[in-house]
Coordinates of C-alpha atoms and ligand atoms in Angstrom, one line a residue:
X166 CA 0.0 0.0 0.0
X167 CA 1.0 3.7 -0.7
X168 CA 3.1 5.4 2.3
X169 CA 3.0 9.1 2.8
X170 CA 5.5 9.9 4.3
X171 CA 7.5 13.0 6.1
X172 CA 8.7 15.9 4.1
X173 CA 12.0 17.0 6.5
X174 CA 15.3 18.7 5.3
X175 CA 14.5 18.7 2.0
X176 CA 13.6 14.8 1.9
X177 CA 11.0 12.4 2.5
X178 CA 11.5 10.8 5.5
X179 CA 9.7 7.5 5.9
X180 CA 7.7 7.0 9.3
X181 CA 10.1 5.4 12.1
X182 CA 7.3 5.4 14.9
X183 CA 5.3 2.5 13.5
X184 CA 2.4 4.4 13.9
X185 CA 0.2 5.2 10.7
X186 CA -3.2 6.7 9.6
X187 CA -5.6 5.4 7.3
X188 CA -6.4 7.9 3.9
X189 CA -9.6 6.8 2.2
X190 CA -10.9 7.6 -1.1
X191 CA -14.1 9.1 0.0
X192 CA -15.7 8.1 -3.4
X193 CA -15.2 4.1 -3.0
X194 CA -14.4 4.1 0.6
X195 CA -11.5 2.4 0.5
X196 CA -8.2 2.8 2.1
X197 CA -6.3 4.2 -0.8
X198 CA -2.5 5.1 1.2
X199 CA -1.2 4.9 4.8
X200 CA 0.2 7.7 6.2
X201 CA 3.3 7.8 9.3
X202 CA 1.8 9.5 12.5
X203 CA 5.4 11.3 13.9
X204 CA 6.7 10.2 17.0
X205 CA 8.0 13.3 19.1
X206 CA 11.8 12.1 18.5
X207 CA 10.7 12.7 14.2
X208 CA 9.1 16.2 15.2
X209 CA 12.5 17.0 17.3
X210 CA 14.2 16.1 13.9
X211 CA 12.0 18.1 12.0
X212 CA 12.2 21.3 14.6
X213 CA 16.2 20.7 14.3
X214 CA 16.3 21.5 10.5
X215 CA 14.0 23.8 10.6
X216 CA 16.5 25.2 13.3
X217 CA 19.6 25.0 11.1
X218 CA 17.9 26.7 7.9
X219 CA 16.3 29.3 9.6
X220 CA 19.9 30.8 10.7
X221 CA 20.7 31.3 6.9
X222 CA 17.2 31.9 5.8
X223 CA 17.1 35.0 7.8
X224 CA 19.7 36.6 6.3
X225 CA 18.3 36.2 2.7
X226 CA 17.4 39.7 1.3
X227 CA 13.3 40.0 1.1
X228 CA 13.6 40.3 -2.5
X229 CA 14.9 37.0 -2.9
X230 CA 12.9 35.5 -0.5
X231 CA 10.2 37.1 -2.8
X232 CA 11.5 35.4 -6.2
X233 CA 11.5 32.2 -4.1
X234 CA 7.5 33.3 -3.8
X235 CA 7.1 33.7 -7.5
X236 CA 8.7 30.7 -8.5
X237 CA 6.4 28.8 -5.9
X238 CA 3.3 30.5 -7.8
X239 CA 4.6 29.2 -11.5
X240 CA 4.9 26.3 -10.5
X241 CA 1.8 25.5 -8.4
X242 CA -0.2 27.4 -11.6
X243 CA 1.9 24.4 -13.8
X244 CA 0.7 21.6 -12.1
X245 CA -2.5 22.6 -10.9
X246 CA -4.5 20.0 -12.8
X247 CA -3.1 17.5 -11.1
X248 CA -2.9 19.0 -7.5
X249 CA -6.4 19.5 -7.7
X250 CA -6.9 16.1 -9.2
X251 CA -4.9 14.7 -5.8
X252 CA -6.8 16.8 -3.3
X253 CA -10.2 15.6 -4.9
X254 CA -9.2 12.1 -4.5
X255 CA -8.3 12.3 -0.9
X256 CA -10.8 15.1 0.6
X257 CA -13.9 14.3 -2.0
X258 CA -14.6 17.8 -3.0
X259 CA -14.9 18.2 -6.7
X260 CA -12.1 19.4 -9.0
X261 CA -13.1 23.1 -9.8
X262 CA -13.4 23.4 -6.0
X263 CA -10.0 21.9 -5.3
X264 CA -8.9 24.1 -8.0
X265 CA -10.5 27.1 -6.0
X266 CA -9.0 25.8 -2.9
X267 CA -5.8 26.1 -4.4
X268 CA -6.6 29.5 -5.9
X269 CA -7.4 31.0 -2.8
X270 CA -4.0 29.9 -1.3
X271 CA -2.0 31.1 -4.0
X272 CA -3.8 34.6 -3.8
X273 CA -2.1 34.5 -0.4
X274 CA 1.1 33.4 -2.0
X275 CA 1.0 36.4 -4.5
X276 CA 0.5 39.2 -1.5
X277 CA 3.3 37.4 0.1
X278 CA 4.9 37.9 -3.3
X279 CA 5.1 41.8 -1.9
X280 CA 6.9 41.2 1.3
X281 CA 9.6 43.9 0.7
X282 CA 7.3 46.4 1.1
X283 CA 6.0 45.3 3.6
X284 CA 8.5 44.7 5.7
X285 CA 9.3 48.3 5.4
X286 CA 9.7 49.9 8.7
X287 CA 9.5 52.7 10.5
X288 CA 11.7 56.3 10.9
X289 CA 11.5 59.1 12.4
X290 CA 14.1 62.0 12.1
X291 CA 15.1 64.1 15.0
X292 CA 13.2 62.0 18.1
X293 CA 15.0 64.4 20.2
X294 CA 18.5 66.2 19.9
X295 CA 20.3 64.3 17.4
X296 CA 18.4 61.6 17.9
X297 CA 16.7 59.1 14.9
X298 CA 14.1 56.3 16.5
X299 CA 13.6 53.3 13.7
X300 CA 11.9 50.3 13.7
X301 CA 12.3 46.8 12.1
X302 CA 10.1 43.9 11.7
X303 CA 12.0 40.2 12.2
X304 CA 11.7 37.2 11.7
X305 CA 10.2 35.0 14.8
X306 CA 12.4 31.8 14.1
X307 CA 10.6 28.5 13.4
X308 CA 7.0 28.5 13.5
X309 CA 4.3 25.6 13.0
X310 CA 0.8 25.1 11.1
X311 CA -1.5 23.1 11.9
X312 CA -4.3 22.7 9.8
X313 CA -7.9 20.8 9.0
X314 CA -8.7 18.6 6.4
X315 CA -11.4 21.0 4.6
X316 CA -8.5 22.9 2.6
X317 CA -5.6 21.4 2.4
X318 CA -4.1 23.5 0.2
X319 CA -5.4 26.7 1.1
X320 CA -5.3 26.7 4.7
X321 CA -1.7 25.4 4.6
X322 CA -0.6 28.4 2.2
X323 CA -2.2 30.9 4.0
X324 CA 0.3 30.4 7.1
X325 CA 3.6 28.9 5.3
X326 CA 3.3 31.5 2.9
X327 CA 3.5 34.3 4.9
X328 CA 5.5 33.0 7.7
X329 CA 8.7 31.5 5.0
X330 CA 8.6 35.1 3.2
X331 CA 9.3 37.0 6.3
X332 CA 12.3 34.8 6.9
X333 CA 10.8 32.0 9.5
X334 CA 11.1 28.2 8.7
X335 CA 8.3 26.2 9.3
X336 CA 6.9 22.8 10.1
X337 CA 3.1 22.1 8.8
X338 CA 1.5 19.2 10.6
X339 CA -1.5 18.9 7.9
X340 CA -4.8 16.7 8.8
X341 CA -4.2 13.2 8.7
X342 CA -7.2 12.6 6.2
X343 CA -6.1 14.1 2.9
X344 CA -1.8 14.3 4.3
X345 CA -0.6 14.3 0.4
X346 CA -0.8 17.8 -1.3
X347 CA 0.6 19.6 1.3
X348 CA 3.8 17.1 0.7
X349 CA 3.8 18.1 -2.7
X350 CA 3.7 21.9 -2.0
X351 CA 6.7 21.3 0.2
X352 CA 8.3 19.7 -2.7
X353 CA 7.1 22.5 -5.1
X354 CA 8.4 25.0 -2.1
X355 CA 12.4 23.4 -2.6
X356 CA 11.4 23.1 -6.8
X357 CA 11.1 26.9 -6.0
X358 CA 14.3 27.8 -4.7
X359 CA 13.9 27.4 -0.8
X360 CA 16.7 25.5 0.7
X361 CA 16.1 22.4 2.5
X362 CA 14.9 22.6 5.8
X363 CA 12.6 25.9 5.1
X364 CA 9.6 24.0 5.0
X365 CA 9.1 21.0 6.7
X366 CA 5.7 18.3 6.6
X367 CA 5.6 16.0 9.9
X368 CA 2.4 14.0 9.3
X369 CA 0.8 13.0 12.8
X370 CA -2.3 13.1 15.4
X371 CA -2.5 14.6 19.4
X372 CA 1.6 13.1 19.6
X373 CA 2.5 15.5 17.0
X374 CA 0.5 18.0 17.6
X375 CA 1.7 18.0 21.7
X376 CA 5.5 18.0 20.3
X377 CA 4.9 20.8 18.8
X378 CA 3.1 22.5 21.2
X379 CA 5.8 22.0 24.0
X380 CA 9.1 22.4 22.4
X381 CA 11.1 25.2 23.0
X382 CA 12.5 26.3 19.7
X383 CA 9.1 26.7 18.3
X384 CA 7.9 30.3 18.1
X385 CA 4.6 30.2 17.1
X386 CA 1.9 28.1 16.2
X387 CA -1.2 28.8 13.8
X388 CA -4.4 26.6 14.0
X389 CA -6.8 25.9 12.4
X390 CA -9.9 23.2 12.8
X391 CA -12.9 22.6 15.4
X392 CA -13.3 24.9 18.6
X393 CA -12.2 22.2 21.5
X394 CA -9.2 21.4 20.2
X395 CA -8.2 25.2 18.9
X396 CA -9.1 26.6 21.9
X397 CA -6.6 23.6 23.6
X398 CA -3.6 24.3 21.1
X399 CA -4.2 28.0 22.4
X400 CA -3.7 27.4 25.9
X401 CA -1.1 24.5 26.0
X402 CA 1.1 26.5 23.6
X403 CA 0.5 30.2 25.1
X404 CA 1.2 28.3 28.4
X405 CA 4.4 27.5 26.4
X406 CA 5.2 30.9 26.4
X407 CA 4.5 30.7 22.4
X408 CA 2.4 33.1 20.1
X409 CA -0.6 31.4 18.7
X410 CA -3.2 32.1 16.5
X411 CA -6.5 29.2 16.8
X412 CA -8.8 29.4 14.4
X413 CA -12.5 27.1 15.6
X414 CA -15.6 25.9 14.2
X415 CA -18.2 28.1 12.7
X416 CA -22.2 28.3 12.1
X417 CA -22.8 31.1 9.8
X418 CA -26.2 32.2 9.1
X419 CA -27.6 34.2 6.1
X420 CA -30.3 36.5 7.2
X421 CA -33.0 37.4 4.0
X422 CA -34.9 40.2 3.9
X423 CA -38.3 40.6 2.2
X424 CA -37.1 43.3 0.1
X425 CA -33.7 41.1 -1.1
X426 CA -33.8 39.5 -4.5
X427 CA -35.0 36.5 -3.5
X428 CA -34.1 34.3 -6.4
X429 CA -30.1 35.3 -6.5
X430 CA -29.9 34.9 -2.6
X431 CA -31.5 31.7 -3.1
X432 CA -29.0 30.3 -5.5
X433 CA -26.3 32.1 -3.4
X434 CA -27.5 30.0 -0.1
X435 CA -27.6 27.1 -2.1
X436 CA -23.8 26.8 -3.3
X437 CA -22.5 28.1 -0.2
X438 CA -24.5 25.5 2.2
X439 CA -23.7 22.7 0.2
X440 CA -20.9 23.0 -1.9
X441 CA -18.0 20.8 -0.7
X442 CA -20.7 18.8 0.7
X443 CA -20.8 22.0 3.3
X444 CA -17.7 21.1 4.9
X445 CA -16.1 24.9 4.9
X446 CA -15.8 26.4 7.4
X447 CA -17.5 29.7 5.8
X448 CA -20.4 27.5 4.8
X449 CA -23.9 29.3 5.2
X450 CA -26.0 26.2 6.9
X451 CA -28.5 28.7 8.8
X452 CA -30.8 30.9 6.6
X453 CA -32.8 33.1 8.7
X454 CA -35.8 34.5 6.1
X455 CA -37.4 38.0 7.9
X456 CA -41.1 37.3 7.9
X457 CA -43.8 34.1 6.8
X458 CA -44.0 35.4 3.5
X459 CA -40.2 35.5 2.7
X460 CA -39.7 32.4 4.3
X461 CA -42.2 30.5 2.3
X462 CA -40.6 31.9 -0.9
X463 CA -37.0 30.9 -0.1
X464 CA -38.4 27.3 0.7
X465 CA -39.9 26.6 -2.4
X466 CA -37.3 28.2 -4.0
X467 CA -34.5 25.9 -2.4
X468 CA -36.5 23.1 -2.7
X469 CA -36.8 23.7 -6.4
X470 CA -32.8 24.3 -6.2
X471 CA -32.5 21.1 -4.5
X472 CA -34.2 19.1 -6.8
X473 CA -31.7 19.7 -9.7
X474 CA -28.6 19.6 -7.7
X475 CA -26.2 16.7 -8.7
X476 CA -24.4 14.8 -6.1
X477 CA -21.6 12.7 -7.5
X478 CA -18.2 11.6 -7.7
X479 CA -15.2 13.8 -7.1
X480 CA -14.3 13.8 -10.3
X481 CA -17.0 14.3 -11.8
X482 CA -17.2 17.4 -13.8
X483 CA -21.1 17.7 -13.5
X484 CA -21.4 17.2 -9.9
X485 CA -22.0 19.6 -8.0
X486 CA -20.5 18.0 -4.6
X487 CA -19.1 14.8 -3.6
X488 CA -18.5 12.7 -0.7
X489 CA -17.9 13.9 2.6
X490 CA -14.2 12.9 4.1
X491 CA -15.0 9.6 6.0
X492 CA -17.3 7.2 7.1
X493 CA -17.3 8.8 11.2
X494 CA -17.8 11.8 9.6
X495 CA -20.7 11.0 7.6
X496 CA -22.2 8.8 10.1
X497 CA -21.9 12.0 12.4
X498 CA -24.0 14.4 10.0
X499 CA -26.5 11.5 10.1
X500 CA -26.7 11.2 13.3
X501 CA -27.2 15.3 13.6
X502 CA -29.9 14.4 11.2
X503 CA -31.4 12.0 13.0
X504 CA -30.8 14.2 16.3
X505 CA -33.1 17.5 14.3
X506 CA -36.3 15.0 14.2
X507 CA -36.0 14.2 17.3
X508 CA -35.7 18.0 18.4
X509 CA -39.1 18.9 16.6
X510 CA -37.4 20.6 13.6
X511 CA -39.3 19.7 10.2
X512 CA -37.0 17.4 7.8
X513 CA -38.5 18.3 4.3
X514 CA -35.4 17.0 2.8
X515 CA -33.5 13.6 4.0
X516 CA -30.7 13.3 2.5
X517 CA -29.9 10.1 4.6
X518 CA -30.4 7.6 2.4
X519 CA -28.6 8.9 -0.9
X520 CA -26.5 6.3 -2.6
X521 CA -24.3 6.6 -5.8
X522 CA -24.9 3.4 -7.9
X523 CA -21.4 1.2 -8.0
X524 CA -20.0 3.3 -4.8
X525 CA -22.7 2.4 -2.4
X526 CA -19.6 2.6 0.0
X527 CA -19.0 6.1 -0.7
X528 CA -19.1 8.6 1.9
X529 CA -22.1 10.5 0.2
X530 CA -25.0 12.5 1.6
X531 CA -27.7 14.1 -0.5
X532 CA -29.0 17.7 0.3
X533 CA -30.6 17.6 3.8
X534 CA -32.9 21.0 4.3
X535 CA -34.8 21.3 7.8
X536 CA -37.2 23.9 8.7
X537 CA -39.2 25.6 11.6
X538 CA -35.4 25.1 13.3
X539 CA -35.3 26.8 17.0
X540 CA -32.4 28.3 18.3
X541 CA -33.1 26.3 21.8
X542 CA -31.9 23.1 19.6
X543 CA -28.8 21.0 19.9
X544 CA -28.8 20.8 16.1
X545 CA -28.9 24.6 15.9
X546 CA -26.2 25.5 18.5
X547 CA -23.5 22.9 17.1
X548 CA -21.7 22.8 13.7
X549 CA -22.7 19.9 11.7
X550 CA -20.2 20.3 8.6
X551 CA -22.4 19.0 6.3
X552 CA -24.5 18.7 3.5
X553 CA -27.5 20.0 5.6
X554 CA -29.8 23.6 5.1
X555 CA -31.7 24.8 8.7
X556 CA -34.2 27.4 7.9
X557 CA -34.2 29.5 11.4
X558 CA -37.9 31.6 10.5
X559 CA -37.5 35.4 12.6
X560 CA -40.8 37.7 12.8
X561 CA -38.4 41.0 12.5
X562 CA -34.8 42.3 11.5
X563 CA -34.1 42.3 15.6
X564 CA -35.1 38.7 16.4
X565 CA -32.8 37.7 13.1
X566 CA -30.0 40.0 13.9
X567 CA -30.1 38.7 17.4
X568 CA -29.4 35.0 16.3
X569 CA -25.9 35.2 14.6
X570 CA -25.1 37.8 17.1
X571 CA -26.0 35.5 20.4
X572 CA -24.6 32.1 18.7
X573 CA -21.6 30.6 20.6
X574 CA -19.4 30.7 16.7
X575 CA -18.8 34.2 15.2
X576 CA -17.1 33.3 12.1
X577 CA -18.9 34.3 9.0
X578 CA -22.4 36.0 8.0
X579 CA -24.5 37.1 5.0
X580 CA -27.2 39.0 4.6
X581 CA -29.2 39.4 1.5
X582 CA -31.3 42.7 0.8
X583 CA -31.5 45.6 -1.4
X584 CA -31.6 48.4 1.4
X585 CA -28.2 50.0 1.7
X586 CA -29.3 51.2 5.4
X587 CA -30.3 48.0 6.6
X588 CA -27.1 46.5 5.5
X589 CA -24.9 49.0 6.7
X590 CA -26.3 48.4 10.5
X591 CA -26.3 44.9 10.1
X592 CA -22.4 45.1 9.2
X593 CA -22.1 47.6 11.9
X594 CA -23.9 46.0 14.7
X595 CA -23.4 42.3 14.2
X596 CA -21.4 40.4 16.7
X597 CA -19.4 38.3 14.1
X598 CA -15.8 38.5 12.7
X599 CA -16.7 38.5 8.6
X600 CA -19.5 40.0 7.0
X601 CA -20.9 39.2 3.4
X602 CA -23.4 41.9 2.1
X603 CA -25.5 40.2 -0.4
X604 CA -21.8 37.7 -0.7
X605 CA -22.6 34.7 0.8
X606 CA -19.3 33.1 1.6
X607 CA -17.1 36.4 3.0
X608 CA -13.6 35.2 2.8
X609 CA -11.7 38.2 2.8
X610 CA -8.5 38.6 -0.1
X611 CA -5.6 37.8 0.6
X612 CA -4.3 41.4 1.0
X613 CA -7.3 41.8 4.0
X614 CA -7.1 39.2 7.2
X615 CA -9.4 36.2 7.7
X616 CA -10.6 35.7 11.2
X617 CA -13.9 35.0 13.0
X618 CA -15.1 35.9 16.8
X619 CA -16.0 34.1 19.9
X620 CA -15.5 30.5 19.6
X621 CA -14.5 30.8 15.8
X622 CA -11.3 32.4 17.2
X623 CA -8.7 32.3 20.1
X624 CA -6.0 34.4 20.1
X625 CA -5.5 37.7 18.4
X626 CA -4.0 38.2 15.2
X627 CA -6.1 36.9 12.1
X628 CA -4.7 35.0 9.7
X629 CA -2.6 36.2 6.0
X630 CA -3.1 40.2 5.4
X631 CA -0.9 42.4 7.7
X632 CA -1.9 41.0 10.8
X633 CA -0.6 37.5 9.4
X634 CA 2.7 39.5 8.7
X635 CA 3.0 40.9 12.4
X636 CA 1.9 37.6 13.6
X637 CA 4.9 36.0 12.0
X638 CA 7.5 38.7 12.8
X639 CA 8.5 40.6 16.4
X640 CA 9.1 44.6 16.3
X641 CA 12.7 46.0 17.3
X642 CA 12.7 49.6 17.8
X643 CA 16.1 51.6 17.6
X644 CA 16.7 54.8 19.1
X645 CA 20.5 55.9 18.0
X646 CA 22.5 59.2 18.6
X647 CA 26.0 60.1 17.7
X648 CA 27.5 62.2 20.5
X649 CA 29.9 64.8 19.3
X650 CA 31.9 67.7 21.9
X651 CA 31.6 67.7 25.3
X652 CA 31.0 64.5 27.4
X653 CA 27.7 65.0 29.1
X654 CA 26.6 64.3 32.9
X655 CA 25.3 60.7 33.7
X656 CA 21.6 61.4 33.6
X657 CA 20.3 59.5 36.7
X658 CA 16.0 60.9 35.5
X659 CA 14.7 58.6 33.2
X660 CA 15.4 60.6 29.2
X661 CA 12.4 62.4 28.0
X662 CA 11.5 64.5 25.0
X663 CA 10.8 67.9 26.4
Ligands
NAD798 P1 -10.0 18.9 13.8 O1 -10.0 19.9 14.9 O2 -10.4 17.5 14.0 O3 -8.4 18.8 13.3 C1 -7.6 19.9 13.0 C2 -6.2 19.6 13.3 O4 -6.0 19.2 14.7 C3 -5.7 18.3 12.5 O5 -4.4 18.6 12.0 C4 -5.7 17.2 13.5 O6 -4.7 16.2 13.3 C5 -5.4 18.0 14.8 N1 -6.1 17.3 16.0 C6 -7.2 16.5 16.0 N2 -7.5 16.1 17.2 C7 -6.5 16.6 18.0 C8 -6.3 16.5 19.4 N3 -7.1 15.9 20.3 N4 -5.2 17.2 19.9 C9 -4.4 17.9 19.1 N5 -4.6 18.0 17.8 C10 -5.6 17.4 17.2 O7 -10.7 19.6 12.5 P2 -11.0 19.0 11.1 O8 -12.2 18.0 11.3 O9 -9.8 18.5 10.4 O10 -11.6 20.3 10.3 C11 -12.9 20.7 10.4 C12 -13.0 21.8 11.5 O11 -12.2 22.9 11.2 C13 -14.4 22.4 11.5 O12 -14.8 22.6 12.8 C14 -14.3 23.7 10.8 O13 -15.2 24.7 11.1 C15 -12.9 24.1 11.2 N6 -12.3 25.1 10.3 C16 -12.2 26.4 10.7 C17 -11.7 27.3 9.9 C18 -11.5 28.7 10.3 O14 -10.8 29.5 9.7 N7 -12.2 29.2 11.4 C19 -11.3 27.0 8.6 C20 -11.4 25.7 8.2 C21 -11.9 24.7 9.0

């Protein structure tokens, strides 16, 4: 069987702890590879040549740690149809959405393409009698990723990118579902120019993830996956005396006015709820329609979406969706299913019992839509992650403002109407981090920061944008003066600016 193994120094290291990880192909459910779960001896290894090439790597001019950036672009844009192919066939989304997932990282790839500039720091002339105060971002040393199996291309580029250009090195632990791309963008990484040790894959579960977490000569870690365990990485590795960054789970609602176009925000609820078999973290799975007469309308209407939808295999070019990642994680949607009747919601569409002829061992799930959902309900206050639409019904603009803004997750929102006023309190008052106005999935560019409140969040710097470039660099502030003449008295107050 297939063996994914580490990416360290420049190599692939094959697994030494006898420990592996089953990868499926969520379209046949078969184990298609093994992957090597690291040991913490093989993440020491790892952090010790990350170590070694961050001394040099450091010292590399920002515009050549730039051309390292470009080169990384060309070449992920050369071999894009088959990195998307790969994701597809290990996370189940379909191709033009692994090809968007890979977009999206590379437009963090491209701002990181900039870093000269933005590394620029800061002077000022004549701080006080012949003396210049300056500033200087630097580099933090070696830093770690951690990251989910819902985009493993993105997700990973969005925090090596950022972090290698500003002169760390850096270790990604990827998920353990869908380990492979991210070893080919470390390859792709050294293709580009980066000498070995820059960028480092250690494939793994809690072990790894604890090694990182506790050793001393990491920096900083950046998370990103559900809330329990970001909201751990941010306390065992804070209490490490680290910087991180955890990114959690999310429930993001989209709110419909009467006065919205209701067949646009229809077809805009309907791709971002269940495309990639809504398992994105910026999936809209709440609609909350203002009023019986507008949420009437948008059921018809996404039951009528619904009915044409096309569930099929990942590499498929008509489907619409494919399989979710695993068996658990189908059989936990269905149980959330399951777990909404029970509650007293109304299951107009079951998408339980979908089966693709020939894969009937597929992780599928056809479109699920409940409605009459209450917000006192297990199946409302939890993320499901998957293919499955909750109509929340609100008398007013208060009562459906209140919802997003009350719910434990604060990552993402929409809201769909044609009155500027409306919209522009909503963005205003709204207690979440990202806000689409009639854009149902919000995922900020690349040049902007990506970040969501409450328990979508812990820590404080968002990720990529400039608050992923002071997350991945420490200020040093200078303040110089060249004494000429007379030797002056010890001063014994402390200096001022008078
Ligand atoms: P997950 O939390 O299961 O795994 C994320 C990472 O943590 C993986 O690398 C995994 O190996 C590691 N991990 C798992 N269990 C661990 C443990 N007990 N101790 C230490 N590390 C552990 O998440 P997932 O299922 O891979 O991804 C889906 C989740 O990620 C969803 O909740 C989704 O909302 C969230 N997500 C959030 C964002 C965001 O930016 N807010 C983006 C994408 C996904």
């Amino acid at each position: 069987m297939r063996e994914i193994t580490h990416f360290i120094d420049g190599a692939s290291v094959a697994g030494t702890s006898g420990r592996y990880g089953e990868v499926f192909n969520p379209n046949t459910g078969e184990v298609q590879a093994r992957v090597a779960l690291a040991s913490d001896a093989e993440v020491a290894n790892a952090v010790a040549a990350a170590l070694r090439a961050q001394q040099t790597w450091a010292l590399v001019n920002p515009q050549r740690r730039a051309r390292v950036m470009f080169e990384f672009k060309r070449l992920i844009e050369r071999d894009v149809d088959s990195l998307a192919e790969l994701l597809s066939s290990e996370h189940g989304k379909v191709i033009a959405d692994s090809k968007g997932d890979i977009q999206r990282g590379l437009e963090v790839i491209e701002f990181a393409c900039g870093i000269p500039h933005l590394l620029k720091g800061e002077y000022t002339e004549g701080a006080g009698p012949g003396i210049d105060v300056y500033s200087m971002r630097q580099p933090l040393g070696v830093c770690a990723g951690i990251t989910p199996f819902n985009f493993p291309g993105m997700i990973p580029m969005w925090m090596f990118g950022i972090a290698i250009a500003t002169g760390n090195t850096f270790i990604l632990k990827p998920s353990e579902k869908d380990p492979t791309l991210p070893v080919k963008l470390a390859e792709l990484m050294m293709e580009a120019g980066a000498p070995s040790g820059v960028l480092n894959v250690v494939h793994g579960d809690k072990t790894a993830v604890d090694a990182l977490l506790d050793h001393p000569d990491i920096r900083a870690v950046s998370f990103v996956g559900s809330s329990d365990i970001a909201q751990y990485v941010y306390s065992r590795g804070t209490a490490a005396g680290k910087r991180v960054q955890a990114m959690g789970g999310a429930k993001n609602h989209g709110l419909i006015l009467p006065d919205a176009d209701l067949e646009q925000a229809t077809k805009d609820i309907i791709g971002a709820a269940y495309g990639s078999a809504g398992e994105r973290c910026m999936a809209l799975p709440v609609v909350v329609p203002v009023g019986k007469k507008t949420a009437d309308e948008v059921r018809e209407r996404v039951l009528a979406e619904i009915d044409t939808l096309k569930v099929g295999l990942s590499n498929d070019p008509a489907a619409q969706y494919g399989p979710v990642v695993s068996q658990a994680h189908k059989d936990k949607i269905a149980g959330y299913i399951g777990l909404g009747v029970e509650e007293g919601a109304e299951l107009v569409v079951d998408g339980r019992g979908f089966s693709l002829q020939g894969y009937e061992k597929g992780f599928f799930i056809g479109p699920t839509l409940f409605d009459h959902v209450k917000p006192t309900m297990r199946t409302y206050q939890e993320e499901i992650f998957g293919p499955v639409l909750q109509i929340v019904r609100a008398e007013t603009f208060e009562e459906a403002i209140a919802l997003p803004s009350n719910h434990q997750y604060g990552n993402g929102v929409a809201i769909f109407t044609r009155n500027g006023r409306a919209a522009r309190e909503f963005a205003a008052r709204v207690n979440v981090g990202m806000v689409g106005i009639n854009v149902p999935i919000p995922v900020p560019v690349a040049y902007h920061s990506f970040g969501g409140w409450k328990r979508s969040a812990f820590g404080d710097a968002n990720q990529h944008g400039m608050e992923g470039v002071r997350f991945y660099t420490k200020v040093k502030t200078i303040t110089a003066r060249w004494p000429e003449g007379a030797v002056e008295d010890s001063a014994f107050v402390i200096p001022t600016m008078r």
